[in-house]
PDB file of C-alpha atoms in Angstrom:
ATOM      1  CA  GLY A   1     -10.808  -1.581  -9.712  1.00 62.00           C
ATOM      2  CA  ALA A   2      -9.939  -5.088  -8.718  1.00 67.00           C
ATOM      3  CA  VAL A   3     -11.260  -6.451  -5.465  1.00 87.00           C
ATOM      4  CA  VAL A   4      -9.113  -7.944  -2.758  1.00 92.00           C
ATOM      5  CA  SER A   5     -10.725  -9.145   0.441  1.00 95.00           C
ATOM      6  CA  GLN A   6      -9.296  -9.953   3.834  1.00 96.00           C
ATOM      7  CA  HIS A   7     -10.743 -12.007   6.623  1.00 96.00           C
ATOM      8  CA  PRO A   8     -11.174 -11.362   9.429  1.00 97.00           C
ATOM      9  CA  SER A   9     -11.351  -7.582   9.462  1.00 96.00           C
ATOM     10  CA  ARG A  10     -10.695  -7.518  13.174  1.00 97.00           C
ATOM     11  CA  VAL A  11      -9.394 -10.117  15.607  1.00 97.00           C
ATOM     12  CA  ILE A  12      -8.622 -10.091  19.303  1.00 97.00           C
ATOM     13  CA  CYS A  13      -6.649 -12.972  20.740  1.00 96.00           C
ATOM     14  CA  LYS A  14      -4.811 -13.980  23.867  1.00 96.00           C
ATOM     15  CA  SER A  15      -1.054 -13.919  24.073  1.00 97.00           C
ATOM     16  CA  GLY A  16       0.490 -17.195  22.925  1.00 96.00           C
ATOM     17  CA  THR A  17      -2.221 -18.146  20.462  1.00 96.00           C
ATOM     18  CA  SER A  18      -1.914 -18.244  16.689  1.00 97.00           C
ATOM     19  CA  VAL A  19      -4.001 -16.181  14.307  1.00 97.00           C
ATOM     20  CA  LYS A  20      -4.600 -16.788  10.618  1.00 97.00           C
ATOM     21  CA  ILE A  21      -5.475 -13.973   8.227  1.00 97.00           C
ATOM     22  CA  GLU A  22      -6.783 -14.716   4.738  1.00 97.00           C
ATOM     23  CA  CYS A  23      -6.293 -12.585   1.649  1.00 96.00           C
ATOM     24  CA  ARG A  24      -8.320 -13.308  -1.477  1.00 94.00           C
ATOM     25  CA  SER A  25      -8.348 -11.798  -4.920  1.00 91.00           C
ATOM     26  CA  LEU A  26     -11.991 -11.942  -5.938  1.00 88.00           C
ATOM     27  CA  ASP A  27     -12.016 -11.091  -9.622  1.00 83.00           C
ATOM     28  CA  PHE A  28      -8.543 -11.802 -10.897  1.00 83.00           C
ATOM     29  CA  GLN A  29      -5.723 -14.277 -10.523  1.00 85.00           C
ATOM     30  CA  ALA A  30      -2.991 -12.934  -8.293  1.00 85.00           C
ATOM     31  CA  THR A  31       0.428 -14.142  -9.333  1.00 82.00           C
ATOM     32  CA  THR A  32       2.048 -12.280  -6.483  1.00 87.00           C
ATOM     33  CA  MET A  33       0.702 -11.261  -3.112  1.00 91.00           C
ATOM     34  CA  PHE A  34       2.313  -8.971  -0.594  1.00 93.00           C
ATOM     35  CA  TRP A  35       1.857  -8.660   3.147  1.00 96.00           C
ATOM     36  CA  TYR A  36       2.310  -5.350   4.921  1.00 96.00           C
ATOM     37  CA  ARG A  37       2.189  -4.183   8.473  1.00 96.00           C
ATOM     38  CA  GLN A  38       1.143  -0.672   9.405  1.00 95.00           C
ATOM     39  CA  PHE A  39       1.555   1.005  12.770  1.00 91.00           C
ATOM     40  CA  PRO A  40      -0.642   3.990  13.698  1.00 88.00           C
ATOM     41  CA  LYS A  41       0.142   7.123  11.717  1.00 87.00           C
ATOM     42  CA  GLN A  42       2.917   5.381   9.843  1.00 90.00           C
ATOM     43  CA  SER A  43       3.483   4.142   6.343  1.00 92.00           C
ATOM     44  CA  LEU A  44       3.133   0.552   5.209  1.00 92.00           C
ATOM     45  CA  MET A  45       6.029  -1.760   5.955  1.00 92.00           C
ATOM     46  CA  LEU A  46       6.466  -4.686   3.592  1.00 92.00           C
ATOM     47  CA  MET A  47       6.807  -7.943   5.478  1.00 95.00           C
ATOM     48  CA  ALA A  48       6.983 -10.509   2.703  1.00 94.00           C
ATOM     49  CA  THR A  49       6.275 -11.269  -0.923  1.00 91.00           C
ATOM     50  CA  SER A  50       4.693 -14.527  -1.978  1.00 89.00           C
ATOM     51  CA  ASN A  51       4.255 -16.138  -5.347  1.00 84.00           C
ATOM     52  CA  GLU A  52       1.755 -18.898  -5.896  1.00 80.00           C
ATOM     53  CA  GLY A  53       3.267 -22.289  -5.302  1.00 79.00           C
ATOM     54  CA  SER A  54       6.598 -21.093  -3.966  1.00 82.00           C
ATOM     55  CA  LYS A  55       8.075 -20.014  -0.664  1.00 86.00           C
ATOM     56  CA  ALA A  56       7.584 -16.466   0.465  1.00 91.00           C
ATOM     57  CA  THR A  57      10.432 -13.975   0.405  1.00 92.00           C
ATOM     58  CA  TYR A  58      10.704 -12.165   3.714  1.00 94.00           C
ATOM     59  CA  GLU A  59      12.049  -8.695   4.258  1.00 92.00           C
ATOM     60  CA  GLN A  60      15.024  -8.185   6.506  1.00 92.00           C
ATOM     61  CA  GLY A  61      14.079  -8.268  10.156  1.00 93.00           C
ATOM     62  CA  VAL A  62      10.826 -10.180   9.643  1.00 95.00           C
ATOM     63  CA  GLU A  63      10.804 -13.552  11.400  1.00 94.00           C
ATOM     64  CA  LYS A  64       9.688 -16.182   8.926  1.00 93.00           C
ATOM     65  CA  ASP A  65       8.921 -18.696  11.684  1.00 94.00           C
ATOM     66  CA  LYS A  66       6.665 -16.214  13.409  1.00 96.00           C
ATOM     67  CA  PHE A  67       4.837 -14.923  10.351  1.00 97.00           C
ATOM     68  CA  LEU A  68       3.988 -17.961   8.248  1.00 95.00           C
ATOM     69  CA  ILE A  69       2.820 -17.196   4.727  1.00 94.00           C
ATOM     70  CA  ASN A  70       1.130 -19.650   2.423  1.00 90.00           C
ATOM     71  CA  HIS A  71       0.114 -18.852  -1.142  1.00 88.00           C
ATOM     72  CA  ALA A  72      -1.599 -22.063  -2.099  1.00 81.00           C
ATOM     73  CA  SER A  73      -3.605 -20.814  -5.051  1.00 88.00           C
ATOM     74  CA  LEU A  74      -3.808 -17.894  -7.454  1.00 87.00           C
ATOM     75  CA  THR A  75      -6.601 -16.359  -5.403  1.00 90.00           C
ATOM     76  CA  LEU A  76      -5.640 -17.051  -1.807  1.00 92.00           C
ATOM     77  CA  SER A  77      -2.742 -16.221   0.470  1.00 93.00           C
ATOM     78  CA  THR A  78      -2.708 -16.638   4.235  1.00 95.00           C
ATOM     79  CA  LEU A  79      -0.626 -15.036   6.956  1.00 97.00           C
ATOM     80  CA  THR A  80      -0.413 -16.887  10.264  1.00 97.00           C
ATOM     81  CA  VAL A  81       0.940 -15.019  13.249  1.00 97.00           C
ATOM     82  CA  THR A  82       2.233 -17.788  15.497  1.00 97.00           C
ATOM     83  CA  SER A  83       2.450 -17.466  19.277  1.00 96.00           C
ATOM     84  CA  ALA A  84       1.211 -13.911  19.089  1.00 96.00           C
ATOM     85  CA  HIS A  85       2.329 -11.366  21.667  1.00 96.00           C
ATOM     86  CA  PRO A  86       1.082  -7.830  22.418  1.00 96.00           C
ATOM     87  CA  GLU A  87       3.882  -6.322  20.319  1.00 95.00           C
ATOM     88  CA  ASP A  88       2.404  -8.108  17.281  1.00 96.00           C
ATOM     89  CA  SER A  89      -0.722  -5.985  17.596  1.00 96.00           C
ATOM     90  CA  SER A  90      -0.958  -4.011  14.378  1.00 96.00           C
ATOM     91  CA  PHE A  91      -2.885  -3.438  11.168  1.00 97.00           C
ATOM     92  CA  TYR A  92      -2.010  -6.113   8.614  1.00 97.00           C
ATOM     93  CA  ILE A  93      -2.730  -5.414   4.969  1.00 97.00           C
ATOM     94  CA  CYS A  94      -2.317  -7.638   1.943  1.00 96.00           C
ATOM     95  CA  SER A  95      -2.068  -6.632  -1.670  1.00 93.00           C
ATOM     96  CA  ALA A  96      -2.234  -8.588  -4.877  1.00 90.00           C
ATOM     97  CA  ARG A  97      -0.822  -8.135  -8.319  1.00 84.00           C
ATOM     98  CA  GLY A  98      -2.869  -9.562 -11.122  1.00 73.00           C
ATOM     99  CA  GLN A  99      -2.469 -11.153 -14.464  1.00 63.00           C
ATOM    100  CA  GLY A 100      -4.654 -11.372 -17.495  1.00 53.00           C
ATOM    101  CA  ARG A 101      -6.902  -8.373 -18.094  1.00 48.00           C
ATOM    102  CA  LYS A 102      -5.856  -6.681 -14.891  1.00 49.00           C
ATOM    103  CA  SER A 103      -2.812  -4.463 -14.975  1.00 51.00           C
ATOM    104  CA  THR A 104       0.254  -6.355 -13.861  1.00 57.00           C
ATOM    105  CA  ASP A 105       1.827  -3.121 -12.675  1.00 62.00           C
ATOM    106  CA  THR A 106      -0.892  -2.264 -10.222  1.00 74.00           C
ATOM    107  CA  GLN A 107      -1.187  -3.682  -6.758  1.00 82.00           C
ATOM    108  CA  TYR A 108      -4.643  -3.833  -5.278  1.00 87.00           C
ATOM    109  CA  PHE A 109      -4.901  -3.667  -1.532  1.00 92.00           C
ATOM    110  CA  GLY A 110      -7.194  -5.484   0.831  1.00 95.00           C
ATOM    111  CA  PRO A 111      -9.159  -3.633   3.518  1.00 95.00           C
ATOM    112  CA  GLY A 112      -6.774  -4.698   6.264  1.00 96.00           C
ATOM    113  CA  THR A 113      -7.020  -6.765   9.448  1.00 97.00           C
ATOM    114  CA  ARG A 114      -6.719  -5.169  12.853  1.00 97.00           C
ATOM    115  CA  LEU A 115      -4.975  -7.617  15.201  1.00 97.00           C
ATOM    116  CA  THR A 116      -5.062  -6.978  18.934  1.00 97.00           C
ATOM    117  CA  VAL A 117      -3.149  -9.353  21.191  1.00 96.00           C
ATOM    118  CA  LEU A 118      -4.084  -9.166  24.857  1.00 96.00           C
TER     119      LEU A 118
ATOM    120  CA  GLN B   1      18.495   4.859  -2.690  1.00 53.00           C
ATOM    121  CA  GLN B   2      15.249   2.997  -2.170  1.00 63.00           C
ATOM    122  CA  GLN B   3      13.576   5.813  -0.284  1.00 87.00           C
ATOM    123  CA  VAL B   4      10.715   7.921  -1.471  1.00 95.00           C
ATOM    124  CA  LYS B   5      10.531  11.206   0.388  1.00 96.00           C
ATOM    125  CA  GLN B   6       7.095  12.738   0.823  1.00 97.00           C
ATOM    126  CA  SER B   7       6.028  16.152   2.044  1.00 97.00           C
ATOM    127  CA  PRO B   8       4.269  17.703   3.810  1.00 97.00           C
ATOM    128  CA  GLN B   9       3.510  15.334   6.665  1.00 96.00           C
ATOM    129  CA  SER B  10       0.151  17.014   7.188  1.00 97.00           C
ATOM    130  CA  LEU B  11      -1.902  19.502   5.236  1.00 97.00           C
ATOM    131  CA  ILE B  12      -4.983  21.569   5.978  1.00 98.00           C
ATOM    132  CA  VAL B  13      -6.844  22.994   3.005  1.00 98.00           C
ATOM    133  CA  GLN B  14     -10.017  25.013   2.741  1.00 98.00           C
ATOM    134  CA  LYS B  15     -12.897  23.449   0.857  1.00 98.00           C
ATOM    135  CA  GLY B  16     -12.590  24.314  -2.812  1.00 97.00           C
ATOM    136  CA  GLY B  17      -8.858  24.873  -2.590  1.00 98.00           C
ATOM    137  CA  ILE B  18      -5.984  22.971  -4.169  1.00 98.00           C
ATOM    138  CA  SER B  19      -4.131  20.316  -2.178  1.00 98.00           C
ATOM    139  CA  ILE B  20      -0.562  19.654  -3.262  1.00 98.00           C
ATOM    140  CA  ILE B  21       1.582  16.772  -2.055  1.00 98.00           C
ATOM    141  CA  ASN B  22       5.147  16.295  -3.214  1.00 98.00           C
ATOM    142  CA  CYS B  23       7.400  13.268  -3.519  1.00 98.00           C
ATOM    143  CA  ALA B  24      10.990  12.728  -4.548  1.00 97.00           C
ATOM    144  CA  TYR B  25      12.875   9.542  -5.323  1.00 96.00           C
ATOM    145  CA  GLU B  26      16.461   8.481  -5.922  1.00 93.00           C
ATOM    146  CA  ASN B  27      16.287   5.136  -7.661  1.00 90.00           C
ATOM    147  CA  THR B  28      16.229   5.733 -11.419  1.00 90.00           C
ATOM    148  CA  ALA B  29      15.051   2.152 -11.942  1.00 88.00           C
ATOM    149  CA  PHE B  30      11.591   3.120 -10.702  1.00 91.00           C
ATOM    150  CA  ASP B  31       9.234   3.325 -13.646  1.00 89.00           C
ATOM    151  CA  TYR B  32       5.752   3.305 -12.155  1.00 90.00           C
ATOM    152  CA  PHE B  33       4.466   5.837  -9.646  1.00 94.00           C
ATOM    153  CA  PRO B  34       1.056   5.247  -8.042  1.00 93.00           C
ATOM    154  CA  TRP B  35      -0.710   7.342  -5.448  1.00 96.00           C
ATOM    155  CA  TYR B  36      -2.839   5.717  -2.795  1.00 95.00           C
ATOM    156  CA  GLN B  37      -5.595   7.141  -0.614  1.00 96.00           C
ATOM    157  CA  GLN B  38      -6.202   5.601   2.786  1.00 96.00           C
ATOM    158  CA  PHE B  39      -9.068   6.269   5.170  1.00 95.00           C
ATOM    159  CA  PRO B  40      -8.713   5.372   8.863  1.00 92.00           C
ATOM    160  CA  GLY B  41      -9.059   1.642   9.456  1.00 91.00           C
ATOM    161  CA  LYS B  42      -9.084   0.836   5.744  1.00 93.00           C
ATOM    162  CA  GLY B  43      -6.560  -0.449   3.255  1.00 94.00           C
ATOM    163  CA  PRO B  44      -4.983   1.901   0.708  1.00 94.00           C
ATOM    164  CA  ALA B  45      -6.925   2.441  -2.490  1.00 92.00           C
ATOM    165  CA  LEU B  46      -5.247   3.227  -5.781  1.00 90.00           C
ATOM    166  CA  LEU B  47      -6.046   6.790  -6.784  1.00 93.00           C
ATOM    167  CA  ILE B  48      -3.996   7.504  -9.884  1.00 94.00           C
ATOM    168  CA  ALA B  49      -0.672   6.401 -11.332  1.00 92.00           C
ATOM    169  CA  ILE B  50       1.848   7.640 -13.854  1.00 93.00           C
ATOM    170  CA  ARG B  51       4.807   6.396 -15.856  1.00 91.00           C
ATOM    171  CA  PRO B  52       7.877   8.584 -16.444  1.00 90.00           C
ATOM    172  CA  ASP B  53       7.249   8.896 -20.170  1.00 91.00           C
ATOM    173  CA  VAL B  54       4.550  11.501 -19.526  1.00 93.00           C
ATOM    174  CA  SER B  55       4.802  14.728 -17.545  1.00 95.00           C
ATOM    175  CA  GLU B  56       1.219  14.940 -16.406  1.00 96.00           C
ATOM    176  CA  LYS B  57      -1.822  12.752 -15.934  1.00 96.00           C
ATOM    177  CA  LYS B  58      -5.250  13.934 -14.966  1.00 96.00           C
ATOM    178  CA  GLU B  59      -8.215  11.950 -13.726  1.00 95.00           C
ATOM    179  CA  GLY B  60     -11.136  14.057 -12.601  1.00 96.00           C
ATOM    180  CA  ARG B  61      -9.986  16.362  -9.818  1.00 97.00           C
ATOM    181  CA  PHE B  62      -6.700  14.497  -9.361  1.00 97.00           C
ATOM    182  CA  THR B  63      -3.572  15.339 -11.337  1.00 97.00           C
ATOM    183  CA  ILE B  64      -0.076  13.908 -11.145  1.00 96.00           C
ATOM    184  CA  SER B  65       2.777  16.096 -12.318  1.00 96.00           C
ATOM    185  CA  PHE B  66       6.024  14.284 -13.055  1.00 96.00           C
ATOM    186  CA  ASN B  67       9.507  15.777 -13.450  1.00 95.00           C
ATOM    187  CA  LYS B  68      11.832  13.014 -14.562  1.00 94.00           C
ATOM    188  CA  SER B  69      15.020  15.080 -14.559  1.00 94.00           C
ATOM    189  CA  ALA B  70      14.394  16.269 -11.014  1.00 95.00           C
ATOM    190  CA  LYS B  71      13.126  12.845  -9.922  1.00 95.00           C
ATOM    191  CA  GLN B  72      10.080  14.442  -8.399  1.00 97.00           C
ATOM    192  CA  PHE B  73       6.363  13.968  -8.725  1.00 97.00           C
ATOM    193  CA  SER B  74       3.377  15.545  -7.099  1.00 98.00           C
ATOM    194  CA  LEU B  75      -0.331  15.048  -6.583  1.00 98.00           C
ATOM    195  CA  HIS B  76      -2.708  17.951  -7.041  1.00 98.00           C
ATOM    196  CA  ILE B  77      -6.270  17.704  -5.786  1.00 98.00           C
ATOM    197  CA  MET B  78      -8.386  20.424  -7.336  1.00 98.00           C
ATOM    198  CA  ASP B  79     -11.553  21.739  -5.691  1.00 98.00           C
ATOM    199  CA  SER B  80     -10.708  19.833  -2.514  1.00 98.00           C
ATOM    200  CA  GLN B  81     -13.700  18.493  -0.606  1.00 97.00           C
ATOM    201  CA  PRO B  82     -14.145  17.371   3.016  1.00 97.00           C
ATOM    202  CA  GLY B  83     -14.578  13.826   1.676  1.00 97.00           C
ATOM    203  CA  ASP B  84     -10.999  13.987   0.399  1.00 97.00           C
ATOM    204  CA  SER B  85      -9.765  14.111   4.007  1.00 98.00           C
ATOM    205  CA  ALA B  86      -7.540  11.039   4.252  1.00 97.00           C
ATOM    206  CA  THR B  87      -3.912   9.989   4.294  1.00 97.00           C
ATOM    207  CA  TYR B  88      -2.211   9.962   0.913  1.00 98.00           C
ATOM    208  CA  PHE B  89       0.818   7.859   0.074  1.00 97.00           C
ATOM    209  CA  CYS B  90       2.978   8.224  -2.970  1.00 97.00           C
ATOM    210  CA  ALA B  91       4.781   5.127  -4.102  1.00 94.00           C
ATOM    211  CA  ALA B  92       7.318   3.946  -6.614  1.00 93.00           C
ATOM    212  CA  LEU B  93       8.227   0.611  -8.068  1.00 88.00           C
ATOM    213  CA  THR B  94       9.990  -1.103 -10.875  1.00 84.00           C
ATOM    214  CA  SER B  95       7.494  -2.818 -13.162  1.00 75.00           C
ATOM    215  CA  GLY B  96       8.092  -6.455 -13.885  1.00 67.00           C
ATOM    216  CA  GLY B  97       9.755  -8.855 -11.502  1.00 59.00           C
ATOM    217  CA  TYR B  98       8.430  -8.997  -7.966  1.00 62.00           C
ATOM    218  CA  GLN B  99       7.454  -5.301  -7.972  1.00 71.00           C
ATOM    219  CA  LYS B 100       8.333  -4.378  -4.424  1.00 79.00           C
ATOM    220  CA  VAL B 101       6.577  -1.090  -3.739  1.00 86.00           C
ATOM    221  CA  THR B 102       8.433   1.670  -1.966  1.00 89.00           C
ATOM    222  CA  PHE B 103       6.005   3.936  -0.148  1.00 93.00           C
ATOM    223  CA  GLY B 104       6.369   7.511   0.900  1.00 95.00           C
ATOM    224  CA  THR B 105       5.813   8.402   4.533  1.00 94.00           C
ATOM    225  CA  GLY B 106       2.292   9.647   3.972  1.00 96.00           C
ATOM    226  CA  THR B 107       0.474  12.985   4.116  1.00 97.00           C
ATOM    227  CA  LYS B 108      -2.556  13.473   6.272  1.00 97.00           C
ATOM    228  CA  LEU B 109      -4.909  15.810   4.448  1.00 98.00           C
ATOM    229  CA  GLN B 110      -7.715  17.623   6.198  1.00 98.00           C
ATOM    230  CA  VAL B 111     -10.147  19.626   4.122  1.00 98.00           C
ATOM    231  CA  ILE B 112     -12.112  22.063   6.235  1.00 97.00           C
ATOM    232  CA  PRO B 113     -15.496  23.483   5.230  1.00 92.00           C
TER     233      PRO B 113
END
């Protein structure tokens, strides 16, 4: 299957700081990338959808000024959690939908980033 | 109408047995139904997927059964192994467009020796 990477895999930060998470599609061009948040023992909650070169579309209840998403190229999307607080601690997962030889109906998920805000 | 209902919430199966997870959806616009497997601390991995024009798809020990009229689909894991112990999510989406995935609530499977 296609490979999607995330960096960092784990981050611990102090309250009030900003954290950037990178999501890369390694072997295909991702026309659309998605960002999810997952709480323990729960399903994935879609936060936003981003298309390369355009503004992200945020789901209802997700603060766009707090969770900044940039999809600058067909292989990279970033999620920046600004002024992080303990309640932002969660598992953040990206996924990418490909084009070309990769199925455009299949989303490939990254390994996730565990964010802990102290 | 966007929900995908998944059951059971948890499942314990003996090694070698059959694990069965069920999902039901409402939105008839859904036309692609993937199943994902997630291990603790990892992202979901695509396991198998089906379109509503077929009633069954098999890949190795994993089979999806699809009932379009009932708007239900299920995952069967044959000869379940301890290594299959994970959380399984069914999902549904409409192909094309932005493809927002609607996930089920997840089933935690434990396969005991």
